[in-house]
Short mmCIF file of C-alpha atoms and ligand atoms in Angstrom, two decimals:
data_model
loop_
_atom_site.label_atom_id
_atom_site.label_comp_id
_atom_site.label_asym_id
_atom_site.label_seq_id
_atom_site.Cartn_x
_atom_site.Cartn_y
_atom_site.Cartn_z
CA MET A 1 -17.47 -17.02 1.00
CA PHE A 2 -17.80 -13.27 2.01
CA SER A 3 -20.60 -11.37 0.39
CA ARG A 4 -21.21 -8.11 1.90
CA ALA A 5 -18.85 -5.62 3.68
CA ILE A 6 -19.38 -2.73 5.93
CA VAL A 7 -16.45 -0.32 5.40
CA ARG A 8 -16.31 3.66 7.38
CA ALA A 9 -15.04 6.67 5.29
CA PRO A 10 -11.69 7.92 6.96
CA SER A 11 -12.36 11.14 9.69
CA THR A 12 -10.99 14.06 9.18
CA SER A 13 -9.53 14.13 12.34
CA ILE A 14 -7.84 10.44 11.06
CA ALA A 15 -3.71 12.37 11.16
CA GLN A 16 -4.97 12.09 15.76
CA GLY A 17 -5.28 8.62 14.59
CA LEU A 18 -3.65 6.42 17.87
CA THR A 19 -0.86 5.37 16.53
CA SER A 20 2.59 3.30 17.77
CA ALA A 21 4.46 3.50 14.25
CA ASN A 22 6.85 7.02 13.43
CA LEU A 23 5.76 7.51 9.39
CA GLY A 24 4.29 10.76 9.48
CA SER A 25 1.36 12.47 9.19
CA VAL A 26 -1.29 10.96 7.89
CA ASP A 27 -2.28 13.37 4.06
CA TYR A 28 -6.25 13.43 4.76
CA ALA A 29 -6.76 13.14 1.29
CA ARG A 30 -4.68 10.14 0.13
CA ALA A 31 -6.21 8.25 2.80
CA CYS A 32 -10.21 8.72 1.26
CA LYS A 33 -8.33 8.11 -2.07
CA GLN A 34 -6.81 4.98 -0.87
CA HIS A 35 -10.09 3.93 1.57
CA GLN A 36 -11.91 4.56 -2.05
CA ASN A 37 -9.81 2.20 -3.80
CA TYR A 38 -9.90 -0.49 -0.84
CA VAL A 39 -13.46 -0.23 -1.66
CA ASP A 40 -13.78 -0.63 -5.18
CA THR A 41 -11.10 -3.91 -4.76
CA LEU A 42 -13.90 -5.07 -2.39
CA LYS A 43 -17.00 -4.38 -5.25
CA GLN A 44 -14.49 -5.64 -7.64
CA LEU A 45 -14.44 -9.35 -6.12
CA GLY A 46 -18.08 -9.51 -6.03
CA LEU A 47 -18.61 -7.95 -2.32
CA GLU A 48 -21.64 -5.51 -1.91
CA VAL A 49 -20.14 -2.48 0.43
CA ILE A 50 -22.05 -0.99 2.76
CA GLU A 51 -20.30 2.36 3.35
CA LEU A 52 -20.56 4.47 6.44
CA PRO A 53 -20.66 8.43 6.28
CA ALA A 54 -16.91 9.25 8.59
CA ILE A 55 -17.71 9.84 11.91
CA ASN A 56 -15.11 13.31 12.39
CA THR A 57 -14.61 12.98 15.96
CA PHE A 58 -13.41 9.70 16.02
CA ALA A 59 -9.83 9.37 14.38
CA ASP A 60 -9.97 5.33 14.39
CA ALA A 61 -13.12 5.09 13.64
CA VAL A 62 -12.09 4.00 9.92
CA PHE A 63 -10.83 1.15 11.19
CA VAL A 64 -14.40 -1.00 11.14
CA GLU A 65 -13.36 -4.34 12.14
CA ASP A 66 -12.19 -3.45 15.76
CA VAL A 67 -15.75 -2.38 17.36
CA ALA A 68 -17.92 -5.63 15.22
CA LEU A 69 -16.91 -9.11 15.41
CA VAL A 70 -19.26 -10.76 12.07
CA THR A 71 -20.09 -13.96 11.24
CA PRO A 72 -22.93 -15.95 9.18
CA ASP A 73 -24.82 -16.51 12.68
CA PHE A 74 -24.21 -14.18 14.79
CA ALA A 75 -22.39 -10.56 15.39
CA VAL A 76 -21.17 -9.03 18.23
CA LEU A 77 -20.11 -5.37 19.44
CA THR A 78 -17.27 -5.17 21.41
CA LEU A 79 -16.11 -3.10 24.19
CA PRO A 80 -12.55 -1.75 22.67
CA GLY A 81 -9.53 -1.03 25.04
CA ALA A 82 -8.54 1.65 23.75
CA PRO A 83 -10.78 4.48 25.67
CA THR A 84 -11.03 7.20 22.85
CA ARG A 85 -12.08 4.25 20.74
CA GLN A 86 -15.36 3.28 22.63
CA GLY A 87 -17.56 5.47 21.17
CA GLU A 88 -16.90 4.36 17.70
CA VAL A 89 -19.46 1.64 19.01
CA GLU A 90 -22.62 3.59 19.68
CA HIS A 91 -22.23 4.82 15.97
CA MET A 92 -21.78 1.09 14.81
CA ARG A 93 -24.74 -0.32 16.78
CA PRO A 94 -27.16 0.65 14.52
CA THR A 95 -26.04 -1.18 11.28
CA ILE A 96 -25.55 -4.38 12.69
CA GLU A 97 -28.53 -4.18 14.17
CA SER A 98 -29.89 -3.44 11.27
CA ILE A 99 -28.85 -6.39 9.33
CA PHE A 100 -27.68 -9.50 11.70
CA ASP A 101 -31.15 -11.15 13.85
CA VAL A 102 -29.19 -11.89 16.16
CA VAL A 103 -26.27 -9.67 17.64
CA GLU A 104 -24.05 -9.91 21.66
CA TYR A 105 -22.55 -7.27 23.32
CA ILE A 106 -19.12 -7.68 25.33
CA SER A 107 -19.21 -5.98 28.78
CA ALA A 108 -17.04 -4.30 31.03
CA PRO A 109 -14.55 -5.18 32.48
CA GLY A 110 -14.05 -6.50 29.37
CA THR A 111 -12.31 -5.58 26.47
CA LEU A 112 -12.51 -6.68 23.16
CA GLU A 113 -11.18 -5.37 19.79
CA ALA A 114 -12.22 -7.41 17.21
CA GLY A 115 -8.64 -7.03 15.30
CA ASP A 116 -7.91 -9.70 18.45
CA VAL A 117 -10.00 -11.94 16.54
CA MET A 118 -9.33 -14.39 13.79
CA LEU A 119 -11.96 -16.90 12.89
CA ALA A 120 -9.99 -19.97 11.45
CA ASP A 121 -12.70 -22.16 10.69
CA LYS A 122 -15.20 -22.75 13.08
CA HIS A 123 -12.78 -21.67 15.93
CA PHE A 124 -12.27 -18.26 17.24
CA TYR A 125 -8.67 -17.54 18.20
CA ILE A 126 -7.99 -14.70 20.28
CA GLY A 127 -5.23 -11.89 21.02
CA LEU A 128 -4.53 -10.91 24.89
CA SER A 129 -3.36 -8.28 23.90
CA ASP A 130 -3.41 -4.49 25.30
CA ARG A 131 -6.81 -3.75 24.18
CA THR A 132 -8.56 -7.08 24.84
CA ASN A 133 -8.17 -8.41 28.05
CA GLN A 134 -9.52 -12.20 29.51
CA ALA A 135 -12.47 -10.64 30.78
CA GLY A 136 -13.33 -9.98 27.19
CA ALA A 137 -12.48 -13.39 26.00
CA ASP A 138 -13.65 -15.08 28.45
CA GLN A 139 -17.16 -13.61 27.34
CA LEU A 140 -16.83 -13.99 23.54
CA ILE A 141 -15.90 -17.74 24.48
CA GLU A 142 -18.64 -18.05 26.40
CA ILE A 143 -21.29 -16.48 23.50
CA VAL A 144 -19.37 -17.88 20.51
CA SER A 145 -20.17 -21.86 22.38
CA ARG A 146 -23.30 -21.00 21.85
CA TYR A 147 -23.28 -20.92 18.26
CA GLY A 148 -21.69 -24.05 17.64
CA TYR A 149 -18.43 -21.86 17.43
CA SER A 150 -15.14 -22.77 20.10
CA GLY A 151 -12.82 -20.34 21.10
CA SER A 152 -9.11 -19.98 22.71
CA VAL A 153 -6.56 -17.16 23.99
CA VAL A 154 -3.55 -16.29 22.42
CA ASP A 155 -0.36 -15.01 23.97
CA MET A 156 1.20 -12.11 22.86
CA SER A 157 2.72 -8.83 24.07
CA GLU A 158 4.60 -7.25 21.43
CA MET A 159 1.49 -6.65 18.23
CA LEU A 160 -0.85 -4.21 18.12
CA HIS A 161 -3.79 -6.61 17.51
CA LEU A 162 -3.93 -10.01 17.02
CA LYS A 163 -4.39 -9.85 12.96
CA THR A 164 -1.25 -7.80 13.19
CA GLY A 165 0.70 -10.33 13.30
CA VAL A 166 -0.80 -13.26 11.84
CA ASN A 167 -3.77 -13.86 9.48
CA PHE A 168 -5.61 -16.66 8.24
CA LEU A 169 -5.81 -17.86 4.31
CA ASP A 170 -7.10 -20.70 3.51
CA ASP A 171 -6.54 -24.67 3.66
CA ASN A 172 -5.32 -24.68 6.77
CA ARG A 173 -2.90 -22.11 6.09
CA TYR A 174 -0.94 -18.34 7.72
CA LEU A 175 0.66 -15.85 7.37
CA VAL A 176 2.82 -15.40 10.03
CA THR A 177 5.67 -12.75 11.63
CA GLY A 178 7.35 -11.79 14.64
CA GLU A 179 6.01 -12.93 18.28
CA PHE A 180 4.13 -15.42 16.37
CA VAL A 181 6.59 -17.51 14.11
CA ASP A 182 7.02 -20.29 16.14
CA HIS A 183 3.97 -19.39 18.60
CA PRO A 184 2.02 -22.86 20.16
CA ALA A 185 -0.99 -21.30 19.11
CA PHE A 186 -0.02 -22.52 15.70
CA SER A 187 2.30 -25.10 15.85
CA GLU A 188 -0.46 -27.57 14.58
CA PHE A 189 -0.92 -24.93 11.63
CA ASP A 190 1.11 -24.21 8.33
CA CYS A 191 2.80 -21.21 8.69
CA ILE A 192 4.06 -18.91 6.04
CA GLU A 193 6.44 -17.02 7.70
CA VAL A 194 6.53 -12.52 7.02
CA ALA A 195 10.03 -11.12 6.43
CA GLN A 196 10.82 -8.74 9.65
CA ASP A 197 11.35 -5.77 7.28
CA GLU A 198 7.75 -7.14 5.76
CA ALA A 199 5.88 -7.72 9.21
CA TYR A 200 3.25 -5.65 7.73
CA ALA A 201 2.12 -7.31 4.96
CA ALA A 202 0.97 -10.53 7.59
CA ASN A 203 -2.02 -8.74 7.30
CA SER A 204 -2.80 -9.62 4.00
CA LEU A 205 -6.49 -10.60 3.15
CA TYR A 206 -8.02 -13.48 2.26
CA ILE A 207 -11.29 -12.79 0.60
CA ASN A 208 -13.06 -15.02 -1.37
CA GLY A 209 -9.55 -17.03 -2.70
CA THR A 210 -8.01 -13.65 -3.49
CA VAL A 211 -5.75 -12.45 -1.28
CA LEU A 212 -5.10 -8.69 -0.81
CA VAL A 213 -1.69 -7.70 -0.14
CA PRO A 214 -0.44 -4.04 1.16
CA ALA A 215 1.05 -2.84 -2.43
CA GLY A 216 5.46 -2.76 -1.77
CA TYR A 217 5.61 -5.63 0.14
CA THR A 218 7.51 -8.03 -3.09
CA LYS A 219 8.52 -10.61 -1.17
CA THR A 220 5.12 -11.77 0.22
CA LEU A 221 3.45 -10.95 -2.66
CA LYS A 222 5.62 -13.72 -4.06
CA GLN A 223 5.73 -15.80 -1.31
CA ILE A 224 1.44 -15.87 -1.78
CA GLN A 225 1.65 -15.96 -5.43
CA ALA A 226 4.32 -19.01 -5.16
CA LEU A 227 0.96 -21.00 -3.19
CA GLY A 228 -0.99 -20.48 -6.28
CA TYR A 229 -3.61 -17.71 -5.27
CA THR A 230 -4.72 -14.33 -7.09
CA THR A 231 -3.57 -11.73 -5.38
CA ILE A 232 -4.22 -7.81 -4.88
CA GLU A 233 -1.61 -5.23 -4.03
CA VAL A 234 -3.96 -2.17 -2.75
CA ASP A 235 -2.13 0.92 -1.34
CA THR A 236 -2.73 1.34 2.90
CA SER A 237 0.27 3.54 3.39
CA GLU A 238 -1.71 6.03 4.50
CA PHE A 239 -3.26 3.48 7.38
CA ARG A 240 -0.48 2.03 7.98
CA LYS A 241 0.81 5.56 10.21
CA ILE A 242 -1.47 4.95 12.13
CA ASP A 243 -1.00 1.05 12.81
CA GLY A 244 -4.03 -0.40 10.61
CA GLY A 245 -3.99 -2.04 8.03
CA LEU A 246 -5.90 -4.34 5.29
CA SER A 247 -8.16 -5.76 7.80
CA CYS A 248 -8.83 -3.35 9.83
CA LEU A 249 -10.90 -1.39 7.03
CA SER A 250 -13.64 -3.55 6.84
CA LEU A 251 -16.27 -6.33 8.20
CA ARG A 252 -17.07 -8.96 5.68
CA PHE A 253 -19.43 -11.47 6.13
N1 LIG B 1 -4.94 3.74 15.57
C1 LIG B 1 -5.45 1.85 15.07
C2 LIG B 1 -5.80 2.00 16.92
O1 LIG B 1 -4.75 1.89 17.46
O2 LIG B 1 -6.67 1.14 17.44
#
């Protein structure tokens, strides 16, 4: 169960965020409105939300999930593979160090963005993406093994982050799309395939029995509801324009 979340307000420079999407420019005011709605939704689910101020010099800083990994036992400050995002970590450091008794660090030559890290029970799946390299994954596996967790790497070649295309719900159940459909790393699990034309909705977010689903992905919404989950649609259209989704917008613990 999650009881807290950390979020950061969108930067005024958010329209300069890294992107491979071709969906137009982010509307800052609309992004702020969508972010506030996201925060309200987390609160509605009973989470205490720690709201950090915008860092206007870092366009992607709203995506706090990439710069830290948080668990009930420890936290890890990462080293993003995107050079323009590495400075975000120092801004997150005081918050993480004030909340967690045990804080670990990823260091060069390792790079790791926690959007590439998915926890299922006590095992971390770590995507080897353009942002997370083998050295970063090896460091994380060594760290988590000291706290009773395990980890393994997942080969990938198409998506930005691991959680762009695969997300753990519960009960051994995963939402998968694209290159993660039939991926050997997840062959033992109950994989729910998200249609290619709704691939963005594979980044739906399970929180304490409820699944947040990005607004506008009707087929995926119905699939998740058919599994018995309560769902809440959350509009993230501005964040999608810079390759961000529901999980990227918070750290949950
Ligand atoms: N725009 C989010 C990222 O590329 O990290």
